[in-house]
Each structure stands twice: as C-alpha cells, then as structure tokens.
mmCIF file with all atom_site columns, C-alpha atoms in Angstrom:
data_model
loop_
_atom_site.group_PDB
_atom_site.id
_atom_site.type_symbol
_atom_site.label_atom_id
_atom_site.label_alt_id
_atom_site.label_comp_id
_atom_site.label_asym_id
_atom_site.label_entity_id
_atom_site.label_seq_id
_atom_site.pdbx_PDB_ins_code
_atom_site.Cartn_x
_atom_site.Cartn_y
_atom_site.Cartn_z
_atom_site.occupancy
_atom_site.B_iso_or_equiv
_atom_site.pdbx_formal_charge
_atom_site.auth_seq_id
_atom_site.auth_comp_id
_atom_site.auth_asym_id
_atom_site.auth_atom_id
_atom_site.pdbx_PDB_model_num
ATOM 1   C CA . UNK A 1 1   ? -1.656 -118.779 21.349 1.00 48.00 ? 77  UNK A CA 1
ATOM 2   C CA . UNK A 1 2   ? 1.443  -120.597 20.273 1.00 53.00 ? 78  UNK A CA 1
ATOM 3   C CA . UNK A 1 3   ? 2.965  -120.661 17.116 1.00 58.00 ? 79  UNK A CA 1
ATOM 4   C CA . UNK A 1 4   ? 4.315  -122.998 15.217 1.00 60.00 ? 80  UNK A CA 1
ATOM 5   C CA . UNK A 1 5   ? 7.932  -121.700 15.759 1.00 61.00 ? 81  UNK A CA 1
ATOM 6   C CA . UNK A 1 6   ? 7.243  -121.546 19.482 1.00 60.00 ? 82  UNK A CA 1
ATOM 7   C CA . UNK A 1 7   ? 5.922  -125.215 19.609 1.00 62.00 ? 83  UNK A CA 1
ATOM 8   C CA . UNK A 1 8   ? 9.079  -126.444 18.303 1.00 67.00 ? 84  UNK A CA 1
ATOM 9   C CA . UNK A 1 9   ? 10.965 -124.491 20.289 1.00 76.00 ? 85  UNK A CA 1
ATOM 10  C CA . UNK A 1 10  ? 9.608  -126.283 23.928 1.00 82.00 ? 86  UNK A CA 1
ATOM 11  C CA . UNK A 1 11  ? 10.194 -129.162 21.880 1.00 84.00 ? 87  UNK A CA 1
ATOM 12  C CA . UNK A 1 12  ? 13.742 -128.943 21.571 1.00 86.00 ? 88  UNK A CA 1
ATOM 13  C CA . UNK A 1 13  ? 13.851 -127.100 24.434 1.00 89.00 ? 89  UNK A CA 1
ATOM 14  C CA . UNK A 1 14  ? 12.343 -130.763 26.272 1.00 90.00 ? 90  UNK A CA 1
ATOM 15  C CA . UNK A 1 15  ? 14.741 -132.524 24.234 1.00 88.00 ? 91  UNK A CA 1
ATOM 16  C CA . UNK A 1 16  ? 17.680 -130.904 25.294 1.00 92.00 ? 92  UNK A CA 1
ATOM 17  C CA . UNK A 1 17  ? 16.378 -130.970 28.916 1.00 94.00 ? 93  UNK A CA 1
ATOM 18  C CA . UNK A 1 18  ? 16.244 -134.712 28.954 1.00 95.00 ? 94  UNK A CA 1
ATOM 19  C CA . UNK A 1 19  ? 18.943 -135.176 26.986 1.00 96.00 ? 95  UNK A CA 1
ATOM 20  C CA . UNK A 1 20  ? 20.892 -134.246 29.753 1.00 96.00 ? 96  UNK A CA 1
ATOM 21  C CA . UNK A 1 21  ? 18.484 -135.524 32.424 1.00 97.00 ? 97  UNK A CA 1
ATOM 22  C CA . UNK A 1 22  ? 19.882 -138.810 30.754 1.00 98.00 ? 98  UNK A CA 1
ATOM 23  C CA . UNK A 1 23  ? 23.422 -137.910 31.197 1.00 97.00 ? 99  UNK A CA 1
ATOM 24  C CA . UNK A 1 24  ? 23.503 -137.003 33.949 1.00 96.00 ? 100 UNK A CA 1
ATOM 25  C CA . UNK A 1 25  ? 21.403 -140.779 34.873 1.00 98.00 ? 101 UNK A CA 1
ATOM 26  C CA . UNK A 1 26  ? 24.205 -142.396 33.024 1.00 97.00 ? 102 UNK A CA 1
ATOM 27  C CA . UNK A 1 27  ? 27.183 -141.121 35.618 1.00 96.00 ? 103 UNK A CA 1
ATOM 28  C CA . UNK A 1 28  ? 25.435 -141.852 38.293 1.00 96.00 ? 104 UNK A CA 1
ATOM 29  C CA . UNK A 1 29  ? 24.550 -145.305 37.097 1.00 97.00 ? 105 UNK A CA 1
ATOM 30  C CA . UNK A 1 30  ? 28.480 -145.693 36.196 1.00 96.00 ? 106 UNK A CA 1
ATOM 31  C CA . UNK A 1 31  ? 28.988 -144.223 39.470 1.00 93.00 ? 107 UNK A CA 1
ATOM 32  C CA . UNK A 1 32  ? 27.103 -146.945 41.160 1.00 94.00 ? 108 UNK A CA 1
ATOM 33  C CA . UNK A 1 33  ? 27.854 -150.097 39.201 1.00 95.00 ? 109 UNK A CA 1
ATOM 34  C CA . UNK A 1 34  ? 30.692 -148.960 36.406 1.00 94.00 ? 110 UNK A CA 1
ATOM 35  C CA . UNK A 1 35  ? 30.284 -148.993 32.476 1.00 96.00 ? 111 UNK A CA 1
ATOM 36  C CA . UNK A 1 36  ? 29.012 -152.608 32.444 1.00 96.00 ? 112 UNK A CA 1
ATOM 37  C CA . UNK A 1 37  ? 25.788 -151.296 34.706 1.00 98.00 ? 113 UNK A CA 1
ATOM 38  C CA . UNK A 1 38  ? 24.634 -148.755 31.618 1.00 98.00 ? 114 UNK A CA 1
ATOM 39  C CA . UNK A 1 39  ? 21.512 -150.150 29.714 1.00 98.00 ? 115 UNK A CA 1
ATOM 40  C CA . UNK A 1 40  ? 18.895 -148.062 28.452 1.00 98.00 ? 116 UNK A CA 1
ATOM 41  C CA . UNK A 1 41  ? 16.503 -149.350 31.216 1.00 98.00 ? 117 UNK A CA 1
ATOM 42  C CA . UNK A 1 42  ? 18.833 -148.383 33.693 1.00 99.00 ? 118 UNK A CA 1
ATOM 43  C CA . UNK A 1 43  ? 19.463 -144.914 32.921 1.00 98.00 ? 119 UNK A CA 1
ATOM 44  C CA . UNK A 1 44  ? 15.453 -144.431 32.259 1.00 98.00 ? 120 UNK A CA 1
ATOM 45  C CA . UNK A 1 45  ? 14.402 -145.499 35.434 1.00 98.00 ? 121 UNK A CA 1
ATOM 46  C CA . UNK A 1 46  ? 17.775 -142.932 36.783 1.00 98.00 ? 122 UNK A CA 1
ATOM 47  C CA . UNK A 1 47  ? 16.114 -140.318 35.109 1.00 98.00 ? 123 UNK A CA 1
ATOM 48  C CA . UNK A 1 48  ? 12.462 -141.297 35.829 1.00 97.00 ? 124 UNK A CA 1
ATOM 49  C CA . UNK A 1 49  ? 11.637 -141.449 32.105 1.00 97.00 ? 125 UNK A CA 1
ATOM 50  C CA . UNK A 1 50  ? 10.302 -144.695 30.216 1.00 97.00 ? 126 UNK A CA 1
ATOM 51  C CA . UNK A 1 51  ? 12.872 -146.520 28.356 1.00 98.00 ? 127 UNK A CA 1
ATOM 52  C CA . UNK A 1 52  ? 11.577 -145.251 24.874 1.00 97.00 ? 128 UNK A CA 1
ATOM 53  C CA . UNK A 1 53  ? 12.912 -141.818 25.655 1.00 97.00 ? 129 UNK A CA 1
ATOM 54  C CA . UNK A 1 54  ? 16.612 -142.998 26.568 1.00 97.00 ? 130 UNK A CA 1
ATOM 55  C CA . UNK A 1 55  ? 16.056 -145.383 23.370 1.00 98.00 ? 131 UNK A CA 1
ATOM 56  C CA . UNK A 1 56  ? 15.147 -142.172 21.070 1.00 97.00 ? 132 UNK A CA 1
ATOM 57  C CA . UNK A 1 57  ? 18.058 -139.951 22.456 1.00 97.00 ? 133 UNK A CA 1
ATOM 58  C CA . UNK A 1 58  ? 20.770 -142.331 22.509 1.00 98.00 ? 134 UNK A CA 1
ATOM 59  C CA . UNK A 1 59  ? 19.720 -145.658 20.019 1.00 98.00 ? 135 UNK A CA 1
ATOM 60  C CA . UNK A 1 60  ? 22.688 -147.910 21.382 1.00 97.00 ? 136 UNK A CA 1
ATOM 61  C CA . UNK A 1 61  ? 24.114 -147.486 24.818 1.00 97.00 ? 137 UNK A CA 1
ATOM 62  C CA . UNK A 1 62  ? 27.701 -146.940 23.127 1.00 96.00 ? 138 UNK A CA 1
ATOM 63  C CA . UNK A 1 63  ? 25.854 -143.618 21.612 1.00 96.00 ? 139 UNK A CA 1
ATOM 64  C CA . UNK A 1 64  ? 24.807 -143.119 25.686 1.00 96.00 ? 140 UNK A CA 1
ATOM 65  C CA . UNK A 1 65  ? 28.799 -144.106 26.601 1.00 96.00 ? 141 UNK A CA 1
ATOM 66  C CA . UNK A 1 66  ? 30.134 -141.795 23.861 1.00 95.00 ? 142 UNK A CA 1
ATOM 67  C CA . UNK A 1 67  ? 27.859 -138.660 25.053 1.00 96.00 ? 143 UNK A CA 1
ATOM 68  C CA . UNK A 1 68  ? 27.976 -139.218 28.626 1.00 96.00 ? 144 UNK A CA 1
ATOM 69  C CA . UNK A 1 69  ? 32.299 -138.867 28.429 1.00 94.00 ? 145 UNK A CA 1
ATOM 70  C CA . UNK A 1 70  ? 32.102 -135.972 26.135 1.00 94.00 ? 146 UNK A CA 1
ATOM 71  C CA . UNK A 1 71  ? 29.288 -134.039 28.488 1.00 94.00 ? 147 UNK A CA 1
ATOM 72  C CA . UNK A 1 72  ? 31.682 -134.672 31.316 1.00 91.00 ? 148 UNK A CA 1
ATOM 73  C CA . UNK A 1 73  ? 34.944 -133.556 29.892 1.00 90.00 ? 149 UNK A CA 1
ATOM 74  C CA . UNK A 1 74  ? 32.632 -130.503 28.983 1.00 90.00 ? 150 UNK A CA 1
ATOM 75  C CA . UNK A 1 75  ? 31.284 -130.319 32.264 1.00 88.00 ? 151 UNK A CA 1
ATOM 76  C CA . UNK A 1 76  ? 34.888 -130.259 33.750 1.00 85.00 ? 152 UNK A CA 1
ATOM 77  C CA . UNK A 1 77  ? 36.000 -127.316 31.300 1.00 84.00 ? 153 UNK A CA 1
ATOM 78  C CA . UNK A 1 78  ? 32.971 -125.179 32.680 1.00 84.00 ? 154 UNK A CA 1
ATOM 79  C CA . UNK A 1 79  ? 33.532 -126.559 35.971 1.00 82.00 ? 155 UNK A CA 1
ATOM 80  C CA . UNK A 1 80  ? 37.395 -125.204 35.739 1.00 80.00 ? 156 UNK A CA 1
ATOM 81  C CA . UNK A 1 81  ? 36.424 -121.821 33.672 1.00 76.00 ? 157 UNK A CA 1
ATOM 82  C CA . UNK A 1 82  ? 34.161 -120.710 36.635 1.00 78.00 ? 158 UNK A CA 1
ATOM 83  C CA . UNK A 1 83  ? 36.945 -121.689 39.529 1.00 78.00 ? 159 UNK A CA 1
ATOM 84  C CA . UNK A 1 84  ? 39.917 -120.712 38.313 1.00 78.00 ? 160 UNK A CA 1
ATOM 85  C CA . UNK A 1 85  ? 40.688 -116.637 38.678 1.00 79.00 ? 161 UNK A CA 1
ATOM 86  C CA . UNK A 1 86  ? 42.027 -115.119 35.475 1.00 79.00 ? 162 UNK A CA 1
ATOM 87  C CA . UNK A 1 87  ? 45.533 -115.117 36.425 1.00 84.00 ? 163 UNK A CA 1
ATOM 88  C CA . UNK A 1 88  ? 45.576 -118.227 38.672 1.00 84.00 ? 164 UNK A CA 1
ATOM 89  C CA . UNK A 1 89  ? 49.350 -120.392 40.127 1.00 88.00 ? 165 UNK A CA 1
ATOM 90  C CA . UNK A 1 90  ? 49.607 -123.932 41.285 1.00 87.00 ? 166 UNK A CA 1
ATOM 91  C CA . UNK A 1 91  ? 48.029 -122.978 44.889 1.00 90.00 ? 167 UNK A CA 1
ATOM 92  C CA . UNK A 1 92  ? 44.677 -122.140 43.098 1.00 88.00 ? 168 UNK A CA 1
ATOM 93  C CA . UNK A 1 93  ? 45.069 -124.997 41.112 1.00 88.00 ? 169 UNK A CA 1
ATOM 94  C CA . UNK A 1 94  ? 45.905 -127.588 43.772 1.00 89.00 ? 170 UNK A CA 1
ATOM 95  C CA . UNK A 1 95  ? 42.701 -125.793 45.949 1.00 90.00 ? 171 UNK A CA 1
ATOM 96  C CA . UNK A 1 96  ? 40.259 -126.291 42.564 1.00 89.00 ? 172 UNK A CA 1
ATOM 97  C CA . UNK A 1 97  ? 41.379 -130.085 42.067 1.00 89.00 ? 173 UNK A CA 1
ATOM 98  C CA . UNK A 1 98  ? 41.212 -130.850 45.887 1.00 90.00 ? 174 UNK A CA 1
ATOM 99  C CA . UNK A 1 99  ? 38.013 -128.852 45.959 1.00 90.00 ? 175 UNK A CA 1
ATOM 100 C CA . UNK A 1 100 ? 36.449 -130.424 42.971 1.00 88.00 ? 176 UNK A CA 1
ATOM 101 C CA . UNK A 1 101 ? 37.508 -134.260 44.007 1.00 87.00 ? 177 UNK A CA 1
ATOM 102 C CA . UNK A 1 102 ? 36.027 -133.145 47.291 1.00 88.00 ? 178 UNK A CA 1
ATOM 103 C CA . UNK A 1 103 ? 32.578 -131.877 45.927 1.00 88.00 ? 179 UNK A CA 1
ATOM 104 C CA . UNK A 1 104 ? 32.553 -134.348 43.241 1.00 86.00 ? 180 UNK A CA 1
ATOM 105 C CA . UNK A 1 105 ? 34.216 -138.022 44.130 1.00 86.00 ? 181 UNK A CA 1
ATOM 106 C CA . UNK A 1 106 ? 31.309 -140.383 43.088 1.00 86.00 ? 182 UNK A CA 1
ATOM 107 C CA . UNK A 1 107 ? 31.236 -138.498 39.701 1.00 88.00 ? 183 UNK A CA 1
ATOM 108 C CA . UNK A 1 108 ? 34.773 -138.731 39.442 1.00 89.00 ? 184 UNK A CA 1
ATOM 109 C CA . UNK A 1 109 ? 34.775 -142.311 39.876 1.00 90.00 ? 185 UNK A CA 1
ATOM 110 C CA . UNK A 1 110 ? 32.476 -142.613 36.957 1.00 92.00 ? 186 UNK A CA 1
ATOM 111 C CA . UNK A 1 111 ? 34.423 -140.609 34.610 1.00 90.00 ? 187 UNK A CA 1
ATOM 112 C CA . UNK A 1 112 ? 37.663 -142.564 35.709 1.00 90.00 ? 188 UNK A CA 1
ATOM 113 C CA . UNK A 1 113 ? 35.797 -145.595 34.358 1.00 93.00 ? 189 UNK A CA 1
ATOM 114 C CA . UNK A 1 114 ? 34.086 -143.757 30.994 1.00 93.00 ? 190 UNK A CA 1
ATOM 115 C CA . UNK A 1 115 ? 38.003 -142.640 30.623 1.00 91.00 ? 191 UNK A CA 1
ATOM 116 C CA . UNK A 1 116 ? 39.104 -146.735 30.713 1.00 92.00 ? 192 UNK A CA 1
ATOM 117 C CA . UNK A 1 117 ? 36.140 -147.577 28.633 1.00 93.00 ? 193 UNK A CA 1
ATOM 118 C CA . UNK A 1 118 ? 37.399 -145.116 25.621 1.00 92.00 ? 194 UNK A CA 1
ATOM 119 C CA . UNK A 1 119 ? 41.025 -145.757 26.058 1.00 90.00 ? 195 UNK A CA 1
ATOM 120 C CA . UNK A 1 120 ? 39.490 -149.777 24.242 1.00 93.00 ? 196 UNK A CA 1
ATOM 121 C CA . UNK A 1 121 ? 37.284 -147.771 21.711 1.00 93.00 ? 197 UNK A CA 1
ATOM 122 C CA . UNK A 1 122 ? 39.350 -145.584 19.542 1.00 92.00 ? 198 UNK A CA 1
ATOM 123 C CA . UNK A 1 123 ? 36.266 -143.982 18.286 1.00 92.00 ? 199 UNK A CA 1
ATOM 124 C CA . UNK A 1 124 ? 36.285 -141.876 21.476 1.00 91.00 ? 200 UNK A CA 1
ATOM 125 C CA . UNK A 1 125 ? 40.128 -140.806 21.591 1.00 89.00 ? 201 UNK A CA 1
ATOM 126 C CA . UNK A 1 126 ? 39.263 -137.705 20.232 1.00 91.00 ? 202 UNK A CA 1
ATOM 127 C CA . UNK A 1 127 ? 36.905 -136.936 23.022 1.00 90.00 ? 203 UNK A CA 1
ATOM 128 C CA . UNK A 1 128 ? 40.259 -137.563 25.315 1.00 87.00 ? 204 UNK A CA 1
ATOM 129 C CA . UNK A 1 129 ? 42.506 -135.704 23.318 1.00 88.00 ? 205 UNK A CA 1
ATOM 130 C CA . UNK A 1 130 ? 40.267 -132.780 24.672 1.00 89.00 ? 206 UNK A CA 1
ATOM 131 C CA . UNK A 1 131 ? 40.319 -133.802 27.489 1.00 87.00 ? 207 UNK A CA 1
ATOM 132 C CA . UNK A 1 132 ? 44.484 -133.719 27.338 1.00 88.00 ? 208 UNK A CA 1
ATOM 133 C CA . UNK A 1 133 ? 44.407 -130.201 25.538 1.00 90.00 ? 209 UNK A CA 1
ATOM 134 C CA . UNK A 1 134 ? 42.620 -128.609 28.190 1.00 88.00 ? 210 UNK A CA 1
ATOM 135 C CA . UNK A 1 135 ? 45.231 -129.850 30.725 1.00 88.00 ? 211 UNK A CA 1
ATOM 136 C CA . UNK A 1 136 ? 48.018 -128.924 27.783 1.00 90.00 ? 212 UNK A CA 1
ATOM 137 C CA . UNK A 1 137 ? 46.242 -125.818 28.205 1.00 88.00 ? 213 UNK A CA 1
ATOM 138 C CA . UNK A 1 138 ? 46.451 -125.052 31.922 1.00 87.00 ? 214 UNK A CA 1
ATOM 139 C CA . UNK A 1 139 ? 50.189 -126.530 31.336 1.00 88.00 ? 215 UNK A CA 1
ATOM 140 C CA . UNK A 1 140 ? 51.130 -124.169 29.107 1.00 88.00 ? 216 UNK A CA 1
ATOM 141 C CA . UNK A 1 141 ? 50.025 -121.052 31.817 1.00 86.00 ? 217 UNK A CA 1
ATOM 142 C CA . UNK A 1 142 ? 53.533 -122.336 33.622 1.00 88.00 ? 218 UNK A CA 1
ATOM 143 C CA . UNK A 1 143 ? 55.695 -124.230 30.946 1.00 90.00 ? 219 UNK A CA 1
ATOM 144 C CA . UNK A 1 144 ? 56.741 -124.656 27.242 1.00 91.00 ? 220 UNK A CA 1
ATOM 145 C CA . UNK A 1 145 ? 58.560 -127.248 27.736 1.00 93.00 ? 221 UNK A CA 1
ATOM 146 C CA . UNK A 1 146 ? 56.875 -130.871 26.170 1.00 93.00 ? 222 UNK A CA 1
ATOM 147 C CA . UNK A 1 147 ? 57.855 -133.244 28.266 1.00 93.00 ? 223 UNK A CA 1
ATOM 148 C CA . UNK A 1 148 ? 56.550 -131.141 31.933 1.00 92.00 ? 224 UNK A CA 1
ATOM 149 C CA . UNK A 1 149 ? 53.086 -130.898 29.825 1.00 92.00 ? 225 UNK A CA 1
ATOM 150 C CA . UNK A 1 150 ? 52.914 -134.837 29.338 1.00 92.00 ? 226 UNK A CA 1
ATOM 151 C CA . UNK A 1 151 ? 53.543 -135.013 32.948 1.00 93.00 ? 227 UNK A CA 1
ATOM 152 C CA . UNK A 1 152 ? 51.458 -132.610 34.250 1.00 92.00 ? 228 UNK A CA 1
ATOM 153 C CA . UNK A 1 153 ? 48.790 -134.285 32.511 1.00 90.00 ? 229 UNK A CA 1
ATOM 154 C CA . UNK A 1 154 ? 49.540 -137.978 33.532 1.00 92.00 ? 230 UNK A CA 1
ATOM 155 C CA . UNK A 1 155 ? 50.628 -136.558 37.388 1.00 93.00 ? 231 UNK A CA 1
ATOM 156 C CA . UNK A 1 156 ? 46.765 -134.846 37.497 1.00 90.00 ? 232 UNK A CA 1
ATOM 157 C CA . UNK A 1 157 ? 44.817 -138.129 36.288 1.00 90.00 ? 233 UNK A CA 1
ATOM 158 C CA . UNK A 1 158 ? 47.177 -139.942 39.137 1.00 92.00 ? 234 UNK A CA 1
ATOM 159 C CA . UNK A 1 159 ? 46.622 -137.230 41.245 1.00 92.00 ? 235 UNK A CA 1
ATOM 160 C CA . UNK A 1 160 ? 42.805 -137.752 40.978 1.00 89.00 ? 236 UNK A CA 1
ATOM 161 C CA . UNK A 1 161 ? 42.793 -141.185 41.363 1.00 91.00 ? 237 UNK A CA 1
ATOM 162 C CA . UNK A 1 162 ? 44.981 -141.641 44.458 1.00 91.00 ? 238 UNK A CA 1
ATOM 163 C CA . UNK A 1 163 ? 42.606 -138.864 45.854 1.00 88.00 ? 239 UNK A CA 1
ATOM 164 C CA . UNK A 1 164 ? 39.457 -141.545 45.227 1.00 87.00 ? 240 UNK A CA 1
ATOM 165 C CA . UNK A 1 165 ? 41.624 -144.035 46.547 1.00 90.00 ? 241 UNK A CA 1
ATOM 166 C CA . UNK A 1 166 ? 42.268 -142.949 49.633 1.00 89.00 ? 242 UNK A CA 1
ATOM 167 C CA . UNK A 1 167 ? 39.764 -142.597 52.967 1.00 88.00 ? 243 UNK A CA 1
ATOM 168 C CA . UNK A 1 168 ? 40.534 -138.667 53.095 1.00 87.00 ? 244 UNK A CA 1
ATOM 169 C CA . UNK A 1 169 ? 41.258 -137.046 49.622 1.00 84.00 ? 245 UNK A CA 1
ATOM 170 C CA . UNK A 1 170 ? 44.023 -135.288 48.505 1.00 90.00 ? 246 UNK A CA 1
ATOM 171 C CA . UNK A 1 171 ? 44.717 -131.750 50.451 1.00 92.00 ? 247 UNK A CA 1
ATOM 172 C CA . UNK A 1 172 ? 45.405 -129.218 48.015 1.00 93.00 ? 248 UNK A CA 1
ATOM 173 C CA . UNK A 1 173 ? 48.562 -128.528 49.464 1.00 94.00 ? 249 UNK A CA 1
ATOM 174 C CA . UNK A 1 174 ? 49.819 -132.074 48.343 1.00 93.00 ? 250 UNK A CA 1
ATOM 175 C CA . UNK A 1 175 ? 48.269 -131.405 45.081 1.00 92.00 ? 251 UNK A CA 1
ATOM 176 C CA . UNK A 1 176 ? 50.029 -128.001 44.851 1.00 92.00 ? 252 UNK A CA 1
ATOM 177 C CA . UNK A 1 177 ? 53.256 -130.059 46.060 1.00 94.00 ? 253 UNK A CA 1
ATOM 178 C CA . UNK A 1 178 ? 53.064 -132.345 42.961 1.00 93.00 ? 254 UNK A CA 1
ATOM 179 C CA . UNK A 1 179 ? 52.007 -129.990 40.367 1.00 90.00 ? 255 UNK A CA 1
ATOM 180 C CA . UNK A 1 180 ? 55.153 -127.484 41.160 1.00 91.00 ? 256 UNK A CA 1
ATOM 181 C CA . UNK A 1 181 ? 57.383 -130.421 41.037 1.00 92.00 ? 257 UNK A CA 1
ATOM 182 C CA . UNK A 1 182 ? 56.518 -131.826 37.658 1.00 91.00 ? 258 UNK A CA 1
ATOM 183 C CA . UNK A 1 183 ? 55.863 -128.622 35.872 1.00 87.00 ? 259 UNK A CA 1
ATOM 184 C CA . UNK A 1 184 ? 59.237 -126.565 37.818 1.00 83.00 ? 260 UNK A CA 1
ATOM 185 C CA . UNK A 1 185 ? 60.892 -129.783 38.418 1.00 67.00 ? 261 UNK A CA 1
ATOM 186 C CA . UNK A 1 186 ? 61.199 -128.494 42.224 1.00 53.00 ? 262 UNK A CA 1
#
C-alpha cells in the first residue's frame, strides 16, 4: 500500500526523470540541426514522449534553451569532478579535454551552439559566467595572475572548437602544449 507521501514521491521522482529525458532530447536535437531545430515537437518525439509533456516541463522552448545550457555546463562540472585526480597538471588536463571532445564531439557541437545562442540573450549570461568560473577555477590551480585566467579560458573554448573542426581531434599533447603556454607563458 502506498501512501500519500510515497505517491508523490514517484511523481516527482517521474518528473525529474523526464525532465532530463527532455534535455538530454534537446542536445541531441541541437546536435543534429542547431538551436533553430528545437520545438517542443521535436524534442518529444527525441524523447519518445507526447508533446504535452515537453509543453508542461518547459512552457516556451527558450525555458527548454535556458535549461538545456545550464544542465550541460552542469553536466561538464560533474563530467570534470569525476576525471580529474585531486592534485591534477596540464598533462591530465590536456588528456581529460582530448578525452572528453573524443567521447563527446556531437554533444559538444550542441553546446558550442547553446553557448552562441546565450551570448544574444543576456538572460542566460549568468549561466556562462559559470561556465567561466569553473575554468577561472581550474586556472587558478596554476596561476594568479588575471590576464593567463582570461586566456586560459578563451584558449580552452578555441581549443574545443578547432578540435570539432578538424577530421582527427585535438591530441592531448597539443592541448597540454597550449594550456602550458598561456597559463606559464612557455
């Protein structure tokens, strides 16, 4: 016998599970056809739900846009947490970014264009300022100094891109290569 309590629980529990059933619909849609391809029927059929359920999570596809580019700069801070050792240089950095372009390239892609699409709404900038303080973050393991920081985080968005650019992806040794020059000027 259920309770009350425990009803609402699967509830949420279902609501949080499609939640990011749809999310994770909404990359993959971006993946395949960019920001302009997102429409609630879209990610639905993604997801294999009916449209009412993308429609009840996320009213307006910006709400879908808005969610989808925070969930990812989430996923990538878990994603980094769990790769990185403790005490980590630029080798195991340059191996996790090769490693995670590799692995992840199409979902890259997608959050390349989610990243375009809030740079023209400012009501997302916050979501990539924390995006930019967890690369101030990982920075800051090597240098104080302002300046390296800005570059470190403007030489690994390059860095990623250039890697999805190219026919074979970045090694991490040319990763590495980059990272110890702007951050030690080497």
């Amino acid at each position: 016998m259920r309770t009350e309590t425990g009803a609402a629980d699967g509830r949420v529990q279902r609501g949080q599970e499609r939640r990011r059933l749809l999310l994770a619909a909404t990359v993959r849609v971006i993946g395949r056809g960019g920001v302009a391809a997102v429409t609630h029927r879209a990610v639905a059929a993604e997801a294999g739900v009916p449209k009412s359920v993308a429609t009840y999570h996320f009213p307006a596809v910006a709400d879908l846009l808005a969610a989808a580019l925070s969930d990812s700069v989430d996923a990538y801070a878990t994603a980094l947490a769990g790769a990185l050792p403790e005490s980590y240089d630029t080798a195991d950095l340059g191996r996790h970014l090769a490693a995670y372009l590799d692995e992840h390239g199409a979902r890259c892609a997608a959050e390349f264009d989610l990243y375009l699409y809030a740079a023209r709404h400012p009501e997302l900038r916050p979501v990539l300022g924390r995006w930019h303080d967890l690369l101030a973050g990982i920075a800051g393991r090597f240098t104080s100094d302002p300046v390296a920081v800005t570059a470190f985080s403007a030489a690994l968005d390059g860095l990623s891109l250039q890697s999805l650019l190219r026919d074979e992806p970045l090694t991490a040794a040319e990763i590495q290569q980059v990272v110890d020059h702007v951050l030690h000027r080497r």
